[in-house]
CSV table of C-alpha atoms and ligand atoms in Angstrom, one decimal:
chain,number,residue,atom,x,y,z
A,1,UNK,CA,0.0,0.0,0.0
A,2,UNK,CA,2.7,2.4,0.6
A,3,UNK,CA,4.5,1.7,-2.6
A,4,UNK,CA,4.7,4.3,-5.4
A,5,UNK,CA,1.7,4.0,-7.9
A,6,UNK,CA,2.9,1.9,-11.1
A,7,UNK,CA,1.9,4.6,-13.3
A,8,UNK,CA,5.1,6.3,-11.3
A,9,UNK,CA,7.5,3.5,-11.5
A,10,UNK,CA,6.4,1.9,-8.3
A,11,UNK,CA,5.9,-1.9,-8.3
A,12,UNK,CA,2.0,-3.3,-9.8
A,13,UNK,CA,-0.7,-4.7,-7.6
A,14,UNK,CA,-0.9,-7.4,-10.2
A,15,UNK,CA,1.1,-9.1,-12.5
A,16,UNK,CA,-1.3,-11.9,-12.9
A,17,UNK,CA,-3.5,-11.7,-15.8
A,18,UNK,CA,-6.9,-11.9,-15.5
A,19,UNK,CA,-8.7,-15.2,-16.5
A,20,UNK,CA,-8.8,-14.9,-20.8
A,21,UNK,CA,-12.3,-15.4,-22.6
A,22,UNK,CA,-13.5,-17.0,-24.4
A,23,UNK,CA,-13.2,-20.8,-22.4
A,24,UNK,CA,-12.5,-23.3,-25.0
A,25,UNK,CA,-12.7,-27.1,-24.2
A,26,UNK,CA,-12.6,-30.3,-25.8
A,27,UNK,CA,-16.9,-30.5,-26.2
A,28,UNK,CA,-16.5,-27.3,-28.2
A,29,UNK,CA,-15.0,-29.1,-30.7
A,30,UNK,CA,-16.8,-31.9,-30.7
A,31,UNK,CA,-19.7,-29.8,-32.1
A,32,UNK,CA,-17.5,-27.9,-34.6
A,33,UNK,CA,-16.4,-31.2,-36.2
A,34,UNK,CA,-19.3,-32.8,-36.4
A,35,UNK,CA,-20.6,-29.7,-38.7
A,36,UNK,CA,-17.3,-29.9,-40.5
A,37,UNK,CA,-17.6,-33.3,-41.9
A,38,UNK,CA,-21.4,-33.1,-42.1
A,39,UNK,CA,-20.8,-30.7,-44.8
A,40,UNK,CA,-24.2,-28.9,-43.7
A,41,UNK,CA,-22.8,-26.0,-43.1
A,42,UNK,CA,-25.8,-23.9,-43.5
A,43,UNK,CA,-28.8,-24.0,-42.3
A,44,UNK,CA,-30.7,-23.7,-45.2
A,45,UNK,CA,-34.2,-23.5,-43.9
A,46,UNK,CA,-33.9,-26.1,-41.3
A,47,UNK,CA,-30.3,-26.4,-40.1
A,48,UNK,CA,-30.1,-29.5,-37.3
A,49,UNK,CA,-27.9,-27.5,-34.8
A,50,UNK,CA,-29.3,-24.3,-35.6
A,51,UNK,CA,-33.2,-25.7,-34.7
A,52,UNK,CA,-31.2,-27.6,-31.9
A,53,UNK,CA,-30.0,-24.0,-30.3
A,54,UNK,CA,-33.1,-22.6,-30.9
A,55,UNK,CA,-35.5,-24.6,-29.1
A,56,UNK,CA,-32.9,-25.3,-25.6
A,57,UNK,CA,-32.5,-21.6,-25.7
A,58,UNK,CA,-36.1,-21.3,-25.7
A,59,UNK,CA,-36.6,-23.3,-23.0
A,60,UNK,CA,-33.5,-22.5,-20.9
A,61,UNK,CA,-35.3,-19.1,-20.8
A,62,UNK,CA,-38.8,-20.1,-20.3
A,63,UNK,CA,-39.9,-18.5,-23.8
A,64,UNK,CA,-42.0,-20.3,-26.2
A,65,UNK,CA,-40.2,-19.5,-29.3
A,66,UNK,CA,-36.6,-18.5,-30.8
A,67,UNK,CA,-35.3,-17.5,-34.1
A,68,UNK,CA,-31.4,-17.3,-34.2
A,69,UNK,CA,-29.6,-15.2,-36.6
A,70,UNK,CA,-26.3,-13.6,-38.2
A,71,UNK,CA,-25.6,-11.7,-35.3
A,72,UNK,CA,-27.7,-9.1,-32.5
A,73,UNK,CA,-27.9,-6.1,-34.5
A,74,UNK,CA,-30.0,-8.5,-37.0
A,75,UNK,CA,-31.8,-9.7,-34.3
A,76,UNK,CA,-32.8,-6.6,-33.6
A,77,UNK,CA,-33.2,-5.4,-37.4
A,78,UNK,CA,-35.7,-8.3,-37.9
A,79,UNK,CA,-37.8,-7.4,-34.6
A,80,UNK,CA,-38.5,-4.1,-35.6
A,81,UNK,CA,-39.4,-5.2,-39.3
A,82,UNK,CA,-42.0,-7.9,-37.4
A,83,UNK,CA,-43.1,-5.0,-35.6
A,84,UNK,CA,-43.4,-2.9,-39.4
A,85,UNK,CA,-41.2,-0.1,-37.5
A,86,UNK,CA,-40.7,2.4,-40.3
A,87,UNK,CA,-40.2,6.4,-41.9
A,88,UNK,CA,-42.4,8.4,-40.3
A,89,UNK,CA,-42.1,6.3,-36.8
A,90,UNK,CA,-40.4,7.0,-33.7
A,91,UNK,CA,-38.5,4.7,-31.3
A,92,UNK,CA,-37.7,4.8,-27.4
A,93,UNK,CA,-33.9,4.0,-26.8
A,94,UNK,CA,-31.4,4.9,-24.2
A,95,UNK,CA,-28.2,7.4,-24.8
A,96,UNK,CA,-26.3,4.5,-23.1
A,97,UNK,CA,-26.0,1.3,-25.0
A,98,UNK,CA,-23.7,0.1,-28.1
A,99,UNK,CA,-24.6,2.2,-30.6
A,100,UNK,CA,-26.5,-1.2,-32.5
A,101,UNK,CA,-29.0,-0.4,-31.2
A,102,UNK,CA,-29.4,2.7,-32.7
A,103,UNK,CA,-28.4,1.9,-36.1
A,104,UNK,CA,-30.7,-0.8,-36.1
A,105,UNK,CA,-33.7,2.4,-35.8
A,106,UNK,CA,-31.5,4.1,-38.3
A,107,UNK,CA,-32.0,1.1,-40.7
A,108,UNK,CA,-35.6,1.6,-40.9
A,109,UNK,CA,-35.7,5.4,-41.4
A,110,UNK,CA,-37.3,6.1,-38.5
A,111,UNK,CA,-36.6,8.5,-35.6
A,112,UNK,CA,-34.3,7.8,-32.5
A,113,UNK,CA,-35.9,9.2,-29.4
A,114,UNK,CA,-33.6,9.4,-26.5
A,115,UNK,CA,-35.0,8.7,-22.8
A,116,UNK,CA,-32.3,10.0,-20.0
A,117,UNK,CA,-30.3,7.5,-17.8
A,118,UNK,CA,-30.1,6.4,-14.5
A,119,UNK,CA,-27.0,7.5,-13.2
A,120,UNK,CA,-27.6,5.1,-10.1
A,121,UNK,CA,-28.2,2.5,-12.7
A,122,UNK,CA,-26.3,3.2,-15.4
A,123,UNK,CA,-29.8,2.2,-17.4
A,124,UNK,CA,-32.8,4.0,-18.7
A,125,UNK,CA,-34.5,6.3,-16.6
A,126,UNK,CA,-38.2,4.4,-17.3
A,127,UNK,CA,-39.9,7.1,-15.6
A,128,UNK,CA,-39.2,9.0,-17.8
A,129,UNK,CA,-40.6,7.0,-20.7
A,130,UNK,CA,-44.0,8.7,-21.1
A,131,UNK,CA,-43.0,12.2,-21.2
A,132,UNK,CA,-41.4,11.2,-24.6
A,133,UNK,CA,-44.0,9.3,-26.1
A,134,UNK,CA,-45.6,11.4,-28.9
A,135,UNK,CA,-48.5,9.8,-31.7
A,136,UNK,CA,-45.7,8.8,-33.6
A,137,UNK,CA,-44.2,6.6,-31.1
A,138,UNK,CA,-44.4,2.9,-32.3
A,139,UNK,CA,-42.0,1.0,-30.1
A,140,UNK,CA,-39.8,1.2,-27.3
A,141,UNK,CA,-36.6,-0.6,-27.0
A,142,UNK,CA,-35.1,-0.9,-23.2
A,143,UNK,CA,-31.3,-2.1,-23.2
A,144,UNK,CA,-30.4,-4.0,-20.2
A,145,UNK,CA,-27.0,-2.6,-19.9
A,146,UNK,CA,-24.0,-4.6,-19.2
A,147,UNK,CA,-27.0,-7.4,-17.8
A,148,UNK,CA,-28.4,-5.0,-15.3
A,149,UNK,CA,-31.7,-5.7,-15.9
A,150,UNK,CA,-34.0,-2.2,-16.8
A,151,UNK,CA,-37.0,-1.3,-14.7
A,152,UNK,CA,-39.4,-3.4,-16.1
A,153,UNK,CA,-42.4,-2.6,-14.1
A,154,UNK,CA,-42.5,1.0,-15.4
A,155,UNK,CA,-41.5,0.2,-18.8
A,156,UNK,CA,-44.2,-2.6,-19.1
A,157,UNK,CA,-46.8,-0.2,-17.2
A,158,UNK,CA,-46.3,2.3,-19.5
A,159,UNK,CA,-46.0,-0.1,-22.9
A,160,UNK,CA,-49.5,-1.2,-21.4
A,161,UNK,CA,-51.0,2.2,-20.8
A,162,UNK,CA,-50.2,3.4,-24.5
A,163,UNK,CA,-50.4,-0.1,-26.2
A,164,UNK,CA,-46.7,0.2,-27.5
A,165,UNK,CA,-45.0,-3.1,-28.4
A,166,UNK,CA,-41.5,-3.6,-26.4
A,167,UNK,CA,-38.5,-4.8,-27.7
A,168,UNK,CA,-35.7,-5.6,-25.0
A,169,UNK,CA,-32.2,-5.6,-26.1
A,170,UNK,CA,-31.2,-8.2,-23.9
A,171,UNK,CA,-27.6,-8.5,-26.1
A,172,UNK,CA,-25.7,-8.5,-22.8
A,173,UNK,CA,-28.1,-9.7,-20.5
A,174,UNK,CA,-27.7,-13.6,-21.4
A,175,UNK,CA,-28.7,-14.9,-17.3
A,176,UNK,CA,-30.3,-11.7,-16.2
A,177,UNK,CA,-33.6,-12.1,-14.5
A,178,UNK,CA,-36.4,-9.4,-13.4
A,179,UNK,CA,-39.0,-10.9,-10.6
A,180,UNK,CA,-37.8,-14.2,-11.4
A,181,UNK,CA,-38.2,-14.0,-15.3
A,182,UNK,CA,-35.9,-14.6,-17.8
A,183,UNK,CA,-35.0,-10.6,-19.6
A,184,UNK,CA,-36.2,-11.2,-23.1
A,185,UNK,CA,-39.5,-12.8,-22.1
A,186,UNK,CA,-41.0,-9.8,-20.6
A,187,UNK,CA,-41.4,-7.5,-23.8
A,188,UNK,CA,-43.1,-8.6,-27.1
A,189,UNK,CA,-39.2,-9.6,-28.4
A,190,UNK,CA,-36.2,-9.8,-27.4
A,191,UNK,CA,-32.4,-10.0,-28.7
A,192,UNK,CA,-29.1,-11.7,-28.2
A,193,UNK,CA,-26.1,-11.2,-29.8
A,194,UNK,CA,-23.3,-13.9,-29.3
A,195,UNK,CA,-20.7,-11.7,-30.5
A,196,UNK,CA,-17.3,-12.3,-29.1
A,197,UNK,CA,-17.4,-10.8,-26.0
A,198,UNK,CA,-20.5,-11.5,-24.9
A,199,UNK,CA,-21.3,-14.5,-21.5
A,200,UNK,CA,-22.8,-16.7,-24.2
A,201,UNK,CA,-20.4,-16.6,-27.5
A,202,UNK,CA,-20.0,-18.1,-31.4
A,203,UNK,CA,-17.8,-15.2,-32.8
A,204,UNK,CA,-21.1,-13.9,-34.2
A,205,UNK,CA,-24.4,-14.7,-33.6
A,206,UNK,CA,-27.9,-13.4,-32.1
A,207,UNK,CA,-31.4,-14.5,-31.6
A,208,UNK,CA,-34.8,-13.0,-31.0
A,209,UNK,CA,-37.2,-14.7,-28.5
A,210,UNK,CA,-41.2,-14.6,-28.4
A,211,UNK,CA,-43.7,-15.9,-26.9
A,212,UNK,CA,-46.5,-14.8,-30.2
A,213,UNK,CA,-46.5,-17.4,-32.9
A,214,UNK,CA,-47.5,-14.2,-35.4
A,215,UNK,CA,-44.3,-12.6,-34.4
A,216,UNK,CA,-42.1,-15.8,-34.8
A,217,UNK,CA,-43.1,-16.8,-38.0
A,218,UNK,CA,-42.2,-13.3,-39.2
A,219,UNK,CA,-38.8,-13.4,-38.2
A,220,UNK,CA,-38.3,-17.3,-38.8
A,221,UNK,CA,-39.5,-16.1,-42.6
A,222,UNK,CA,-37.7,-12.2,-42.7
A,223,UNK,CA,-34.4,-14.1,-41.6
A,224,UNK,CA,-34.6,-16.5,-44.9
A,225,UNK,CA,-34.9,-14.0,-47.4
A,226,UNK,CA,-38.8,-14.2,-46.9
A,227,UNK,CA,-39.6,-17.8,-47.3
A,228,UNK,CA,-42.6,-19.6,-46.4
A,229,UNK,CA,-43.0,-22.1,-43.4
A,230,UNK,CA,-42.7,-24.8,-45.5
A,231,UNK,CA,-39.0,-23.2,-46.4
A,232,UNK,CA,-39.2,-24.0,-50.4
A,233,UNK,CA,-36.4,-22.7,-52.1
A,234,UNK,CA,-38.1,-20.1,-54.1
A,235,UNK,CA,-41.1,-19.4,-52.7
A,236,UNK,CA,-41.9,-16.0,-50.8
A,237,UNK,CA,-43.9,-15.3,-48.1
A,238,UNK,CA,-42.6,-11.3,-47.7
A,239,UNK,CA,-39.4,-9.4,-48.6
A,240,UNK,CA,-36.6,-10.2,-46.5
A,241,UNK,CA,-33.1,-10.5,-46.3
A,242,UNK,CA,-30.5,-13.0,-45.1
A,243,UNK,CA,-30.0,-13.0,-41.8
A,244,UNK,CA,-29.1,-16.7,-41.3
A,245,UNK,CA,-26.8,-18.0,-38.3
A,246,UNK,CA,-24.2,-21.0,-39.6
A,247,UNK,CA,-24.4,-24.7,-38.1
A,248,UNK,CA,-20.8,-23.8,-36.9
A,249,UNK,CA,-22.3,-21.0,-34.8
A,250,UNK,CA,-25.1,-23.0,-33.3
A,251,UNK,CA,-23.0,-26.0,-32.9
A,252,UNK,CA,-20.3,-24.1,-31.2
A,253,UNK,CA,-23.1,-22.0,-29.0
A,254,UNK,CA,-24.8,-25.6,-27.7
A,255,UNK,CA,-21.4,-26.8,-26.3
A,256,UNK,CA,-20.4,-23.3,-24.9
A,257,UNK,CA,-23.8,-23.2,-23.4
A,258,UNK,CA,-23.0,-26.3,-21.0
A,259,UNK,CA,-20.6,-23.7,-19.2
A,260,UNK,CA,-23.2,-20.7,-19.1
A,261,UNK,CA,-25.0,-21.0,-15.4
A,262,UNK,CA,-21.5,-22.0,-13.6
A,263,UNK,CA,-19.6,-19.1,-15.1
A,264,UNK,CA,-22.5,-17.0,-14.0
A,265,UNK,CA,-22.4,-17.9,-10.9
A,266,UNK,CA,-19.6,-17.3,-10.4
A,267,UNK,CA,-19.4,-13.8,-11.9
A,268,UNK,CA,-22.1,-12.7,-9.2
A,269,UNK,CA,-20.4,-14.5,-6.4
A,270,UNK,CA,-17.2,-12.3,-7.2
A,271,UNK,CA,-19.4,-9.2,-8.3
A,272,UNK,CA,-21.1,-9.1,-4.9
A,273,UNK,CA,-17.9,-9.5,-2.9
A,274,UNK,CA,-16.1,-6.4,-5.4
A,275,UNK,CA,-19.4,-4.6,-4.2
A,276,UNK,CA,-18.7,-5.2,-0.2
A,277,UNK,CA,-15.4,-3.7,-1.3
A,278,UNK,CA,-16.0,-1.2,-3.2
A,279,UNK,CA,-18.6,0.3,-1.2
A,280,UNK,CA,-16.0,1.1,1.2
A,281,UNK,CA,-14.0,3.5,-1.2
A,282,UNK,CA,-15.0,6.9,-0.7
A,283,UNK,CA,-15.8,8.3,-4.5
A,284,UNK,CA,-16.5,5.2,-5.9
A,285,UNK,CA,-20.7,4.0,-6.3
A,286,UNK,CA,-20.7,0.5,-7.9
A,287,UNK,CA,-24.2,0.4,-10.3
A,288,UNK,CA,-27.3,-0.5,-8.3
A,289,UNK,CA,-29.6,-2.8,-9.5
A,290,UNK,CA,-33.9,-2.1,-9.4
A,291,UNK,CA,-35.5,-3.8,-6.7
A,292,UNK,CA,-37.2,-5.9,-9.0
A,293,UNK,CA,-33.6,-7.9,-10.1
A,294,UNK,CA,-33.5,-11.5,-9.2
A,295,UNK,CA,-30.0,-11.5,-11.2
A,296,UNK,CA,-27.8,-9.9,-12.6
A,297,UNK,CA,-26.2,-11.3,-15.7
A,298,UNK,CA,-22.9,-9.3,-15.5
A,299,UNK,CA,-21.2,-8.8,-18.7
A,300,UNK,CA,-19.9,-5.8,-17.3
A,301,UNK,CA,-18.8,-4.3,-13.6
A,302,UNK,CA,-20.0,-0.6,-13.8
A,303,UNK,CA,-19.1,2.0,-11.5
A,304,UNK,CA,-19.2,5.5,-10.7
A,305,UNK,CA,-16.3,7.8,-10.0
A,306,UNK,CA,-16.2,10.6,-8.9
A,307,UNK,CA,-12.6,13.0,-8.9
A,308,UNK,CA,-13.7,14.7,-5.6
A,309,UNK,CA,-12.4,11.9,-3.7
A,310,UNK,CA,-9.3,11.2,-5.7
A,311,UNK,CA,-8.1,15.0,-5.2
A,312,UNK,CA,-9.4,15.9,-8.5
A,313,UNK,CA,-7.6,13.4,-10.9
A,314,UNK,CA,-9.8,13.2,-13.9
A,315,UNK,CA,-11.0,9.7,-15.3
A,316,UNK,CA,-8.9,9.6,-17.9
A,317,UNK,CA,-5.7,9.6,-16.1
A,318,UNK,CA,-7.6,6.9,-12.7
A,319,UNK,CA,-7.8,4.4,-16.2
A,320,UNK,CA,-4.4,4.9,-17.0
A,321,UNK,CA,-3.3,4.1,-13.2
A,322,UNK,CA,-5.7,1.0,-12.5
A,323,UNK,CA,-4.3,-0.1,-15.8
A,324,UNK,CA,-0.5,0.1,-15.1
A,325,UNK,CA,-1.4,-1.2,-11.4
A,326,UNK,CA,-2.6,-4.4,-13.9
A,327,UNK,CA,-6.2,-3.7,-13.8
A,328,UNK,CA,-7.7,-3.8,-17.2
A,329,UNK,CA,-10.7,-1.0,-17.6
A,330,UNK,CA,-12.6,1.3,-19.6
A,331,UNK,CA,-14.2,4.7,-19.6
A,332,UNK,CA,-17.3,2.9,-21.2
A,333,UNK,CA,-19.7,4.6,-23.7
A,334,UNK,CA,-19.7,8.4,-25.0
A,335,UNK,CA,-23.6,10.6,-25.3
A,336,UNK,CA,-25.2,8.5,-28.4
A,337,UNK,CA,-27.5,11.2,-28.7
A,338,UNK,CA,-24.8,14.0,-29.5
A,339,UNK,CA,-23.1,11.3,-32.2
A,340,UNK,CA,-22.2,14.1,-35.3
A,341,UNK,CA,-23.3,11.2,-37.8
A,342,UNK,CA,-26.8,11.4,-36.3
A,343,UNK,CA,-27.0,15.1,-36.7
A,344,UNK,CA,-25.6,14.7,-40.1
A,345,UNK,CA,-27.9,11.5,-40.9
A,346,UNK,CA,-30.9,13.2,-39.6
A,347,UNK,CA,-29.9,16.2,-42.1
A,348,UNK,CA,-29.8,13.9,-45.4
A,349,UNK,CA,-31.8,14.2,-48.1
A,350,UNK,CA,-33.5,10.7,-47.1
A,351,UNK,CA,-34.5,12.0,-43.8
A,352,UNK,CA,-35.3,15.4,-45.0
A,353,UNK,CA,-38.1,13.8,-47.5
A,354,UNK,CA,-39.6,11.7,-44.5
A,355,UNK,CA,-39.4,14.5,-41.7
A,356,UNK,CA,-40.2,18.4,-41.9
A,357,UNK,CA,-37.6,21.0,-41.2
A,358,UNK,CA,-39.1,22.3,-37.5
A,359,UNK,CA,-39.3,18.7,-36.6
A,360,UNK,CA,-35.8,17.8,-37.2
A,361,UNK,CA,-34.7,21.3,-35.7
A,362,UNK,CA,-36.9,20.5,-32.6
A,363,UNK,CA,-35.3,16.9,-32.4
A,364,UNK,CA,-32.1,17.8,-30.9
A,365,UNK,CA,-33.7,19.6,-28.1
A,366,UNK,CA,-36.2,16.6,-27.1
A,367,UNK,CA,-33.4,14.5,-27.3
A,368,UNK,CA,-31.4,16.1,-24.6
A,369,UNK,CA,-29.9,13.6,-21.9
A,370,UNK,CA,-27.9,15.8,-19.1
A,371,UNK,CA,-27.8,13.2,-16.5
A,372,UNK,CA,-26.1,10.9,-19.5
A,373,UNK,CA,-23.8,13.4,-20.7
A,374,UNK,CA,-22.3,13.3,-16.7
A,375,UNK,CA,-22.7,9.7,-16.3
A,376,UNK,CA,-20.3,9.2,-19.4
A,377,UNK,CA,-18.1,11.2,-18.0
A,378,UNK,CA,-17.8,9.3,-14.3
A,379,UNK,CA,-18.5,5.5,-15.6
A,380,UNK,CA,-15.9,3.2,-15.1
A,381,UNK,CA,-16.0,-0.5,-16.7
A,382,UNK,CA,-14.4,-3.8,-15.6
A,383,UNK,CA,-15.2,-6.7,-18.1
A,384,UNK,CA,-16.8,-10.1,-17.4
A,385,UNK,CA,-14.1,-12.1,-17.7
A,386,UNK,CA,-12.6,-10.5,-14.7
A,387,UNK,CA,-14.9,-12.3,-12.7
A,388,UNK,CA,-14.6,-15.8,-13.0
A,389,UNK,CA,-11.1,-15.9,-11.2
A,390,UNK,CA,-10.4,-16.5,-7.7
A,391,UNK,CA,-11.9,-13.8,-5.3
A,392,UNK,CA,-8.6,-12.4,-4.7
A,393,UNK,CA,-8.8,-11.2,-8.2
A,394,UNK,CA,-11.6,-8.9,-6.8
A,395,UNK,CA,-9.3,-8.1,-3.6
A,396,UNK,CA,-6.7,-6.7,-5.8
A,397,UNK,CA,-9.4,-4.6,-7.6
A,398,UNK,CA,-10.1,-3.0,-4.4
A,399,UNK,CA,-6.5,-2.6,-3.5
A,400,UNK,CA,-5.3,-1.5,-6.8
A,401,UNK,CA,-8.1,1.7,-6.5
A,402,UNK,CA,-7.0,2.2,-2.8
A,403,UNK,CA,-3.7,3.0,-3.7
A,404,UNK,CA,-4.5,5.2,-6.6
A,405,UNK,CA,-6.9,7.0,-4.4
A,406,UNK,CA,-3.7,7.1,-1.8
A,407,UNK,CA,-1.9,8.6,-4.2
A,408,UNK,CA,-4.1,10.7,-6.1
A,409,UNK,CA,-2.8,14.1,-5.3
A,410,UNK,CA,0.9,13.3,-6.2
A,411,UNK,CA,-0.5,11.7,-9.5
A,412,UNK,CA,-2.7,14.9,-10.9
A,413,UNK,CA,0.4,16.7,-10.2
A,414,UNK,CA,2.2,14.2,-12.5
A,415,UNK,CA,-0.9,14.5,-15.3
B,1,PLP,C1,-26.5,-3.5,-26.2
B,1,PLP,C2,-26.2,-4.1,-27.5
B,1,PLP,N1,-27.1,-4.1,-28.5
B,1,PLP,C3,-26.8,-4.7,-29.7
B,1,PLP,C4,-25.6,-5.3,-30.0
B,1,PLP,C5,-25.3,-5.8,-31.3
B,1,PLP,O1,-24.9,-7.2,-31.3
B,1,PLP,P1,-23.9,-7.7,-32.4
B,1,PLP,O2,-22.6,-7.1,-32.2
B,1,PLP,O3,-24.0,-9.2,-32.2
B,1,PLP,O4,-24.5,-7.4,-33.7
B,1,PLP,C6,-24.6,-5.3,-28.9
B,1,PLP,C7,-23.3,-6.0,-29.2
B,1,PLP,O5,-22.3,-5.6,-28.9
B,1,PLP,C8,-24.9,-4.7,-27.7
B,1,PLP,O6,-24.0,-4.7,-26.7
């Protein structure tokens, strides 16, 4: 504790690495090969492991339908085409999510509509839902941040109320749970991505979960190019698009997904001891989670800090520190809502046609998020891999922010 911050040539709290993602064992390739020499290697319109995935993720979640595809952003893509999301429309969002999930409204011409965070949270503020609904409103689209699940009381009270469809981007939420319920099964539809980094992981990969047989054949069909049920090569039910996931995919994601409620478990069992810690820090406010959470899924730690208690060392430089103390972090996301390609987007001609001047002039000022534009300034990121160590891993978290905070007035003098 009394030795020099690393970031000054003092000696690291860790050396270690953290453990590596994703987990690869000998099951994984079982799958993989199997596809391999198969030589099925799409899934066509009714790829074995594909169907295979589809229906135990259904059921691992307690939904009655799932439609896997390319990857979450065409999850998402495909539920708001179900849900004929198009120009004219408007869509609830948060300012703090991956920016998919705004390029997916984007995709259909229709108009972003920002709802302010929760700084407590780091999610969307979903009392503040209905002062932004408008006629024009056609869907709203919580995130469930880094697996925090959203609110979902108030955002289903209110979808109720004005008899809006909801669309949860669960795309890193893979194990969270509101009230006992699986996130994804709450909304109308809702959407996974296995992308790389994600709890649940092919490379690429998503899927969109229902419970409304309407709904599912949509986006079974949309993800084909438009085909029928029956799947006949060249027959159409609807335009579409490919959208398909690979057998490699699903076969890799049924092996990985032998792993998925250990390595959750442990990720909250560490998570909750990191919060008992971090608690104790002066500065530093771990996210909170809505009364309603029964879990947690975890693909990220978030935090708040705030340079008060760290004698006025600015973010930038606490990252730098925890990092050279060998504590891997980010500053997590900037204001989607101030983006300069959505200002310019919103100013093309393509926009222009679908939306009046005084209604794209007025946009910018609805859209205003200032409890966003501080909480991406204090947010702080550890990754889910970090927790599923050892819980010492999550001791020399703690101590590695201790000494920083130690030391903070000798390192702004060194910024
Ligand atoms: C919140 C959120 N939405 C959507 C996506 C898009 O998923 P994908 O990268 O699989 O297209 C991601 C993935 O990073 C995400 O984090």
């Amino acid at each position: 504790m009394g030795e020099k911050p690393a970031i000054l040539g003092g000696k690291p709290v860790r050396t270690e690495p953290f453990p590596s993602w994703p987990v690869v064992k000998e099951n994984d390739e079982k799958g993989w090969m199997e596809v391999l020499r198969g030589k099925d290697w799409c899934r066509s319109s009714d790829g074995h492991f594909a169907t295979q995935f589809e229906e135990t993720w259904a059921k691992t979640l307690g939904a009655k339908y799932c439609v896997v595809t390319s990857c979450g952003t065409t999850a998402l893509y495909a539920s708001l085409n179900a849900l004929g999301v198009g120009p004219g429309d408007e869509v609830i969002l948060p300012p703090y999510t991956f920016v998919a999930t705004l390029n997916v409204i984007l995709m259909q011409y229709a108009l972003p509509v920002f709802v302010d965070s929760d700084r407590e949270t780091l999610q969307i503020d979903a009392r503040k839902i209905e002062a932004k609904l408008t006629a024009r409103t056609r869907c709203i689209m919580p995130v469930h941040l880094g697996g925090n699940p959203v609110n979902m009381d108030v955002v289903l009270e209110v979808a109720k109320k004005h008899k809006l469809p909801v669309i949860e981007d669960a795309c890193q939420a893979h194990t969270g749970e509101w009230r006992k319920r699986r996130v994804s099964t709450l909304g109308d539809l809702g959407c996974f991505s296995f992308q790389a980094s994600k709890n649940l992981n092919s490379g690429e990969g998503g899927a969109i979960l229902t419970n409304d047989p309407a709904l599912h054949e949509f986006c079974k069909s949309f993800q084909n190019q438009g085909r029928g049920p029956a799947g006949a090569a060249f027959q159409y039910a609807r335009q579409g698009s490919n959208l398909r996931m690979t057998e490699f995919q699903a076969a890799l994601l049924l092996q990985q997904l032998t792993r998925v409620e250990e390595q959750s478990r442990a990720r909250e069992q560490n998570a909750q001891y990191l919060t008992s810690l971090l608690r104790q820090i002066p500065g530093i406010s771990p996210a909170r989670m809505y009364e309603g959470t029964t879990r947690n899924g975890y693909h990220l730690y978030m935090l708040r800090y705030d340079k008060a208690h760290f004698a006025d060392l600015p973010r930038a430089r606490f990252l730098e520190a925890l990092e050279k103390e060998g504590i891997p972090c980010a500053g997590g996301y900037t204001p989607l809502n101030k983006e300069p390609f959505l200002k310019e987007l919103l100013n093309s001609r393509v926009y222009r046609t679908i939306y009046s001047g005084p209604e794209i002039a007025a946009w910018e000022e609805r859209n205003a998020c200032p409890e966003n534009d501080e909480l991406c300034e204090e947010a702080v990121w550890f990754f889910q891999e970090m927790l599923l160590g050892p819980r010492r891993d999550m001791d020399d978290i703690a101590e590695a922010i201790r000494k920083i905070q130690k030391h903070a007035g000798e390192l702004e003098r060194h910024s």
